[in-house]
Coordinates of N, CA, C and O in Angstrom, one line a residue:
Q1 N 15.4 7.3 11.9 CA 14.4 6.3 12.1 C 13.3 7.1 11.4 O 12.7 8.1 11.8
V2 N 12.6 6.3 10.5 CA 11.4 6.9 9.7 C 10.2 6.1 10.4 O 10.1 4.9 10.5
Q3 N 9.2 7.0 10.6 CA 7.9 6.3 11.4 C 6.7 6.6 10.2 O 6.6 7.6 9.8
L4 N 6.1 5.5 9.9 CA 4.9 5.6 9.0 C 3.8 5.3 9.7 O 3.5 4.5 10.5
V5 N 2.6 6.0 9.3 CA 1.3 6.1 9.9 C 0.2 6.0 8.9 O 0.1 6.9 7.9
E6 N -0.4 4.7 8.8 CA -1.5 4.6 7.7 C -2.8 5.0 8.4 O -3.2 4.8 9.5
S7 N -3.7 5.4 7.5 CA -5.1 5.6 8.0 C -6.0 5.6 6.5 O -5.7 5.6 5.6
G8 N -7.4 5.8 6.9 CA -8.4 5.7 5.9 C -9.1 4.4 5.6 O -10.1 4.4 4.8
G9 N -8.7 3.6 6.4 CA -9.5 2.3 6.3 C -10.9 2.3 6.9 O -11.2 3.3 7.6
G10 N -11.7 1.2 6.6 CA -13.1 1.3 7.2 C -13.8 0.0 6.8 O -13.3 -0.7 6.1
L11 N -15.0 0.1 7.1 CA -16.0 -1.1 6.7 C -17.0 -0.5 5.5 O -17.7 0.6 5.8
V12 N -16.7 -1.1 4.4 CA -17.6 -0.8 3.2 C -18.3 -1.9 2.5 O -17.9 -3.0 2.8
Q13 N -19.1 -1.6 1.5 CA -19.9 -2.7 0.9 C -19.0 -2.9 -0.4 O -18.2 -2.1 -0.9
A14 N -19.1 -4.2 -1.0 CA -18.5 -4.4 -2.1 C -18.8 -3.4 -3.3 O -20.1 -3.0 -3.4
G15 N -18.0 -3.0 -4.0 CA -18.2 -1.8 -5.2 C -17.9 -0.6 -4.6 O -17.9 0.2 -5.5
D16 N -17.8 -0.4 -3.3 CA -17.6 0.9 -2.9 C -16.0 1.1 -3.1 O -15.1 0.6 -3.4
S17 N -15.5 2.6 -2.6 CA -14.1 3.0 -2.7 C -13.7 3.5 -1.2 O -14.4 4.0 -0.6
L18 N -12.4 3.4 -1.2 CA -11.7 4.0 -0.2 C -10.3 4.6 -0.6 O -9.8 4.1 -1.5
R19 N -9.7 5.5 0.3 CA -8.6 6.1 -0.2 C -7.8 6.1 1.3 O -8.1 6.5 2.2
L20 N -6.7 5.1 1.2 CA -5.7 5.0 2.3 C -4.7 6.1 2.1 O -4.2 6.5 1.0
S21 N -4.2 6.6 3.2 CA -3.1 7.6 3.4 C -2.1 7.0 4.1 O -2.3 6.2 5.3
C22 N -0.7 7.4 3.8 CA 0.5 6.9 4.7 C 1.2 8.1 4.9 O 1.6 8.9 3.8
A23 N 1.4 8.5 6.2 CA 2.1 9.8 6.5 C 3.4 9.3 6.9 O 3.6 8.6 7.8
A24 N 4.6 9.6 6.1 CA 6.0 9.3 6.3 C 6.9 10.6 6.9 O 6.9 11.6 6.3
S25 N 7.1 10.4 8.1 CA 8.0 11.5 8.7 C 9.3 11.0 8.6 O 10.0 10.3 9.2
G26 N 10.0 11.8 7.7 CA 11.4 11.4 7.2 C 11.5 11.3 5.8 O 10.6 11.4 5.0
S27 N 12.8 11.1 5.4 CA 13.0 10.8 4.0 C 12.3 9.4 3.6 O 12.0 8.6 4.4
A28 N 12.1 9.6 2.1 CA 11.5 8.2 1.5 C 12.2 8.1 0.2 O 12.7 8.8 -0.5
S29 N 12.0 6.7 -0.2 CA 12.4 6.4 -1.5 C 11.2 5.7 -2.2 O 10.0 6.3 -2.1
T30 N 11.2 4.5 -2.7 CA 10.2 4.0 -3.2 C 9.3 3.5 -2.1 O 9.9 2.9 -0.9
M31 N 7.9 3.6 -2.3 CA 7.1 3.2 -1.1 C 6.2 2.3 -1.8 O 5.7 2.3 -2.8
G32 N 5.9 1.1 -0.8 CA 5.0 0.1 -1.2 C 3.8 0.0 -0.3 O 3.9 0.5 0.9
W33 N 2.9 -0.5 -0.7 CA 1.6 -0.9 -0.2 C 1.4 -2.5 -0.1 O 1.6 -3.0 -1.0
F34 N 1.4 -3.1 1.2 CA 1.0 -4.6 1.4 C -0.2 -4.7 2.1 O -0.7 -3.8 2.8
R35 N -0.6 -6.1 2.2 CA -1.9 -6.2 2.7 C -1.8 -7.7 3.4 O -1.0 -8.6 3.0
Q36 N -2.4 -7.9 4.6 CA -2.4 -9.3 5.2 C -3.6 -9.5 5.8 O -4.2 -8.9 6.6
A37 N -4.2 -10.6 5.4 CA -5.4 -11.2 5.9 C -5.3 -12.2 6.9 O -4.1 -12.9 6.9
P38 N -6.1 -12.4 7.8 CA -5.8 -13.4 9.0 C -5.5 -14.7 8.5 O -6.1 -15.3 7.5
G39 N -4.4 -15.3 8.9 CA -3.9 -16.7 8.6 C -3.2 -16.6 7.1 O -2.8 -17.9 6.7
K40 N -2.9 -15.4 6.5 CA -2.3 -15.4 5.3 C -1.1 -14.7 5.2 O -0.8 -13.8 6.3
A41 N 0.0 -14.9 4.5 CA 1.1 -14.1 4.4 C 0.9 -12.7 3.7 O -0.2 -12.4 3.2
R42 N 1.8 -11.9 4.3 CA 1.6 -10.5 3.7 C 1.9 -10.5 2.2 O 2.9 -11.2 1.9
E43 N 1.1 -9.7 1.4 CA 1.4 -9.8 0.1 C 1.4 -8.4 -0.4 O 0.8 -7.5 0.1
F44 N 2.1 -8.3 -1.7 CA 2.2 -7.1 -2.3 C 1.0 -6.6 -2.8 O 0.3 -7.2 -3.3
V45 N 0.7 -5.2 -2.8 CA -0.5 -4.6 -3.4 C 0.0 -3.6 -4.4 O -0.5 -3.8 -5.7
A46 N 0.9 -2.4 -4.2 CA 1.2 -1.6 -5.1 C 2.5 -0.9 -4.5 O 2.8 -1.0 -3.4
A47 N 3.2 -0.3 -5.7 CA 4.4 0.5 -5.2 C 4.6 1.7 -5.9 O 3.9 1.8 -7.1
I48 N 5.3 2.6 -5.5 CA 5.6 3.9 -6.4 C 6.8 4.4 -6.1 O 7.2 4.4 -5.0
S49 N 7.6 4.9 -7.3 CA 8.9 5.3 -7.1 C 8.9 6.6 -6.3 O 7.9 7.3 -6.2
W50 N 10.1 7.1 -6.0 CA 10.3 8.5 -5.3 C 9.7 9.6 -6.2 O 9.1 10.4 -5.7
S51 N 10.0 9.7 -7.4 CA 9.5 10.7 -8.2 C 8.0 10.6 -8.5 O 7.3 11.4 -9.0
G52 N 7.4 9.2 -8.3 CA 6.1 9.1 -8.7 C 5.9 8.7 -10.1 O 4.6 8.6 -10.6
T53 N 7.0 8.6 -10.9 CA 6.7 8.4 -12.2 C 6.5 6.9 -12.7 O 6.2 6.5 -13.8
S54 N 6.8 6.1 -11.8 CA 6.8 4.6 -11.9 C 5.9 4.1 -11.0 O 6.1 4.2 -9.8
T55 N 4.8 3.3 -11.3 CA 3.9 2.4 -10.5 C 3.8 1.1 -10.6 O 4.1 0.6 -12.0
Y56 N 3.5 0.4 -9.8 CA 3.6 -1.1 -10.0 C 2.3 -1.7 -9.1 O 2.0 -1.1 -8.1
Y57 N 1.7 -2.6 -9.7 CA 0.6 -3.2 -9.0 C 0.6 -4.8 -9.2 O 1.0 -5.2 -10.0
S58 N -0.2 -5.4 -8.2 CA -0.4 -6.8 -8.3 C -1.5 -7.0 -9.3 O -2.3 -6.3 -9.4
D59 N -1.6 -8.3 -9.8 CA -2.6 -8.4 -10.9 C -3.9 -8.5 -10.2 O -4.9 -8.1 -10.9
S60 N -3.9 -8.7 -8.9 CA -5.5 -9.0 -8.4 C -6.2 -7.4 -8.2 O -7.2 -7.3 -8.0
V61 N -5.2 -6.4 -8.3 CA -5.7 -5.0 -7.9 C -5.7 -4.1 -9.1 O -6.1 -2.9 -9.3
K62 N -4.8 -4.4 -10.2 CA -4.5 -3.7 -11.4 C -5.9 -3.3 -12.0 O -6.7 -4.2 -12.3
G63 N -5.9 -2.1 -12.3 CA -7.3 -1.5 -13.0 C -8.1 -1.1 -11.9 O -9.1 -0.3 -12.1
R64 N -8.1 -1.4 -10.5 CA -9.0 -1.0 -9.6 C -8.2 0.0 -8.5 O -9.0 1.0 -8.0
F65 N -7.1 -0.2 -8.3 CA -6.2 0.5 -7.3 C -5.4 1.5 -8.0 O -4.7 1.1 -9.1
T66 N -5.2 2.6 -7.5 CA -4.2 3.8 -8.1 C -3.3 4.2 -6.7 O -3.9 4.5 -5.8
V67 N -2.2 4.1 -6.9 CA -1.2 4.6 -5.9 C -0.5 6.0 -6.4 O -0.2 6.0 -7.7
S68 N -0.4 6.9 -5.5 CA 0.2 8.2 -5.8 C 0.8 8.7 -4.5 O 0.8 8.2 -3.6
R69 N 1.5 9.8 -4.8 CA 2.3 10.5 -3.7 C 2.3 11.8 -3.7 O 2.4 12.4 -5.0
D70 N 2.5 12.7 -2.6 CA 2.7 13.9 -2.7 C 3.9 14.3 -1.7 O 3.9 14.3 -0.4
N71 N 5.0 14.3 -2.3 CA 6.3 14.4 -1.4 C 6.4 15.7 -0.6 O 7.0 15.7 0.4
A72 N 5.8 16.7 -1.2 CA 5.8 18.0 -0.3 C 4.9 17.8 1.0 O 5.4 18.5 2.0
K73 N 4.2 17.1 1.1 CA 3.3 16.7 2.2 C 3.7 15.5 2.9 O 3.2 15.1 4.0
N74 N 4.7 14.8 2.3 CA 5.2 13.4 2.8 C 4.0 12.4 2.9 O 4.1 11.6 4.0
L75 N 3.2 12.3 2.0 CA 2.0 11.5 2.1 C 2.1 10.5 0.9 O 2.6 10.9 -0.3
V76 N 1.8 9.3 0.9 CA 1.4 8.3 0.0 C 0.0 7.9 0.1 O -0.5 7.5 1.2
Y77 N -0.7 7.6 -1.2 CA -2.1 7.3 -1.1 C -2.3 5.9 -1.8 O -1.5 5.6 -2.8
L78 N -3.4 5.3 -1.5 CA -3.7 4.2 -2.2 C -5.2 4.4 -2.6 O -5.9 4.0 -1.6
Q79 N -5.7 4.7 -3.7 CA -7.2 4.8 -4.0 C -7.6 3.5 -4.4 O -7.1 2.9 -5.4
M80 N -8.5 3.0 -3.8 CA -9.0 1.7 -3.9 C -10.6 1.8 -4.4 O -11.5 2.1 -3.6
N81 N -10.9 1.2 -5.7 CA -12.0 1.3 -6.4 C -12.6 -0.1 -6.4 O -11.9 -1.1 -6.5
S82 N -13.9 -0.1 -6.6 CA -14.6 -1.5 -6.9 C -14.0 -2.6 -5.9 O -13.7 -3.6 -6.5
L83 N -14.3 -2.1 -4.7 CA -13.7 -3.3 -3.7 C -14.5 -4.4 -3.5 O -15.6 -4.5 -3.9
K84 N -13.7 -5.5 -3.4 CA -14.2 -6.8 -3.3 C -14.1 -7.5 -1.8 O -13.1 -7.1 -1.3
P85 N -14.7 -8.4 -1.4 CA -14.6 -9.0 -0.2 C -13.3 -9.5 0.0 O -12.7 -9.3 1.1
E86 N -12.7 -10.1 -1.1 CA -11.3 -10.5 -0.9 C -10.3 -9.5 -0.8 O -9.0 -9.9 -0.4
D87 N -10.6 -8.1 -0.9 CA -9.7 -7.2 -0.6 C -9.5 -6.8 1.0 O -8.8 -6.1 1.5
T88 N -10.5 -7.6 1.7 CA -10.3 -7.4 3.3 C -9.2 -7.9 3.8 O -8.6 -8.9 3.6
A89 N -8.6 -6.8 4.4 CA -7.3 -7.2 4.9 C -6.6 -6.0 5.8 O -7.2 -4.9 5.9
L90 N -5.6 -6.2 6.6 CA -4.9 -5.0 7.2 C -3.8 -4.5 6.2 O -2.9 -5.3 5.7
Y91 N -4.0 -3.3 5.9 CA -3.1 -2.6 4.9 C -1.9 -2.0 5.6 O -2.1 -1.1 6.3
Y92 N -0.8 -2.0 5.0 CA 0.4 -1.6 5.4 C 1.1 -0.6 4.4 O 1.1 -1.0 3.1
C93 N 1.9 0.4 4.8 CA 2.8 0.9 3.8 C 4.2 0.7 4.2 O 4.4 0.6 5.6
A94 N 5.1 0.8 3.5 CA 6.6 0.5 3.9 C 7.5 1.5 3.0 O 7.1 1.6 1.8
I95 N 8.6 1.6 3.4 CA 9.7 2.1 2.7 C 10.6 1.0 2.1 O 11.2 0.1 2.9
R96 N 11.0 1.1 0.9 CA 11.9 0.1 0.4 C 13.2 0.6 0.8 O 13.6 1.7 0.6
V97 N 14.0 -0.6 1.4 CA 15.3 -0.4 1.9 C 16.3 -1.3 1.4 O 17.6 -1.0 1.7
A98 N 16.0 -2.0 0.7 CA 17.0 -3.1 0.1 C 16.6 -3.3 -1.4 O 15.5 -3.2 -1.8
Y99 N 17.6 -3.9 -2.2 CA 17.3 -4.1 -3.6 C 17.9 -5.5 -4.0 O 18.3 -5.6 -5.1
Y100 N 17.9 -6.5 -3.1 CA 18.5 -7.7 -3.4 C 17.5 -8.5 -4.2 O 17.9 -9.7 -4.8
S101 N 16.3 -8.2 -4.1 CA 15.2 -9.0 -4.9 C 14.2 -7.9 -5.6 O 14.8 -6.9 -6.0
T102 N 13.1 -8.4 -5.9 CA 12.4 -7.5 -6.8 C 11.5 -6.5 -5.8 O 11.5 -6.7 -4.7
I103 N 10.9 -5.6 -6.7 CA 10.1 -4.6 -5.7 C 8.7 -5.2 -5.2 O 8.2 -4.5 -4.3
Y104 N 8.5 -6.4 -5.5 CA 7.3 -7.0 -5.1 C 7.6 -7.8 -3.7 O 6.7 -8.3 -3.2
D105 N 8.9 -8.0 -3.4 CA 9.3 -8.8 -2.4 C 9.4 -7.9 -1.0 O 10.0 -6.8 -0.9
S106 N 8.4 -8.4 0.0 CA 8.3 -7.5 1.3 C 9.8 -7.6 2.0 O 9.8 -6.7 2.9
G107 N 10.4 -8.5 1.7 CA 11.8 -8.4 2.3 C 12.7 -7.3 2.1 O 13.7 -6.9 2.7
N108 N 12.4 -6.6 0.9 CA 13.0 -5.4 0.6 C 12.6 -4.1 1.2 O 13.0 -3.0 0.9
Y109 N 11.6 -4.3 2.0 CA 11.1 -3.1 2.7 C 11.4 -3.0 4.2 O 11.3 -4.2 4.9
G110 N 11.3 -1.9 4.8 CA 11.3 -1.8 6.2 C 10.6 -0.3 6.6 O 9.9 0.1 5.9
S111 N 10.7 -0.2 8.0 CA 10.0 0.9 8.5 C 8.4 0.7 8.4 O 7.7 1.7 7.8
W112 N 8.0 -0.3 8.6 CA 6.5 -0.6 8.6 C 5.7 0.1 9.3 O 6.0 0.4 10.6
G113 N 4.5 0.5 9.1 CA 3.5 1.1 9.8 C 2.8 0.2 10.7 O 2.8 -1.0 10.5
Q114 N 1.7 0.6 11.3 CA 0.9 -0.3 12.2 C -0.2 -0.9 11.5 O -1.0 -1.7 11.8
G115 N -0.4 -0.2 10.2 CA -1.5 -0.8 9.4 C -2.8 -0.2 9.6 O -3.3 0.4 10.6
T116 N -3.8 -0.1 8.8 CA -5.1 0.2 8.7 C -6.1 -0.8 8.2 O -5.9 -1.2 7.0
Q117 N -7.0 -1.1 8.9 CA -8.0 -2.2 8.5 C -8.9 -1.8 7.4 O -9.8 -0.9 7.6
V118 N -9.0 -2.7 6.5 CA -10.0 -2.4 5.4 C -10.9 -3.8 5.3 O -10.4 -4.9 5.2
T119 N -12.2 -3.5 5.4 CA -13.3 -4.7 5.6 C -14.3 -4.5 4.5 O -14.9 -3.3 4.6
V120 N -14.5 -5.2 3.7 CA -15.4 -5.3 2.5 C -16.3 -6.4 2.7 O -16.1 -7.3 2.6
S121 N -17.7 -5.8 2.8 CA -18.7 -6.8 3.1 C -19.4 -7.2 1.6 O -19.4 -6.3 0.8
S122 N -20.0 -8.3 1.5 CA -20.6 -8.7 0.1 C -22.0 -8.1 0.2 O -22.7 -7.7 1.3

């Protein structure tokens, strides 16, 4: 049973930066970051392979966000720059556990954390 804990969220102004961290106690494979705003479905943000050599981003965050990991510390990071009000959401990290669909599909992930809130004011 793998437990994930997200941290690093907060209230910032548009254009500011935040770095989210995900502590994974246990083994890990591909790790994904997702976010969910009130009244909306959970959406893919970024993902990183176990080795860290492959990264993936949604079009809305590409060029602004960077995902990385430190396997020795069991940590995954999401560096968020040039934040926009539309980035406001509860951010989750998760472990990919299935491969029946694409890496962007939340249905392929499990062991979700509790999330960390990111709020960006205009």
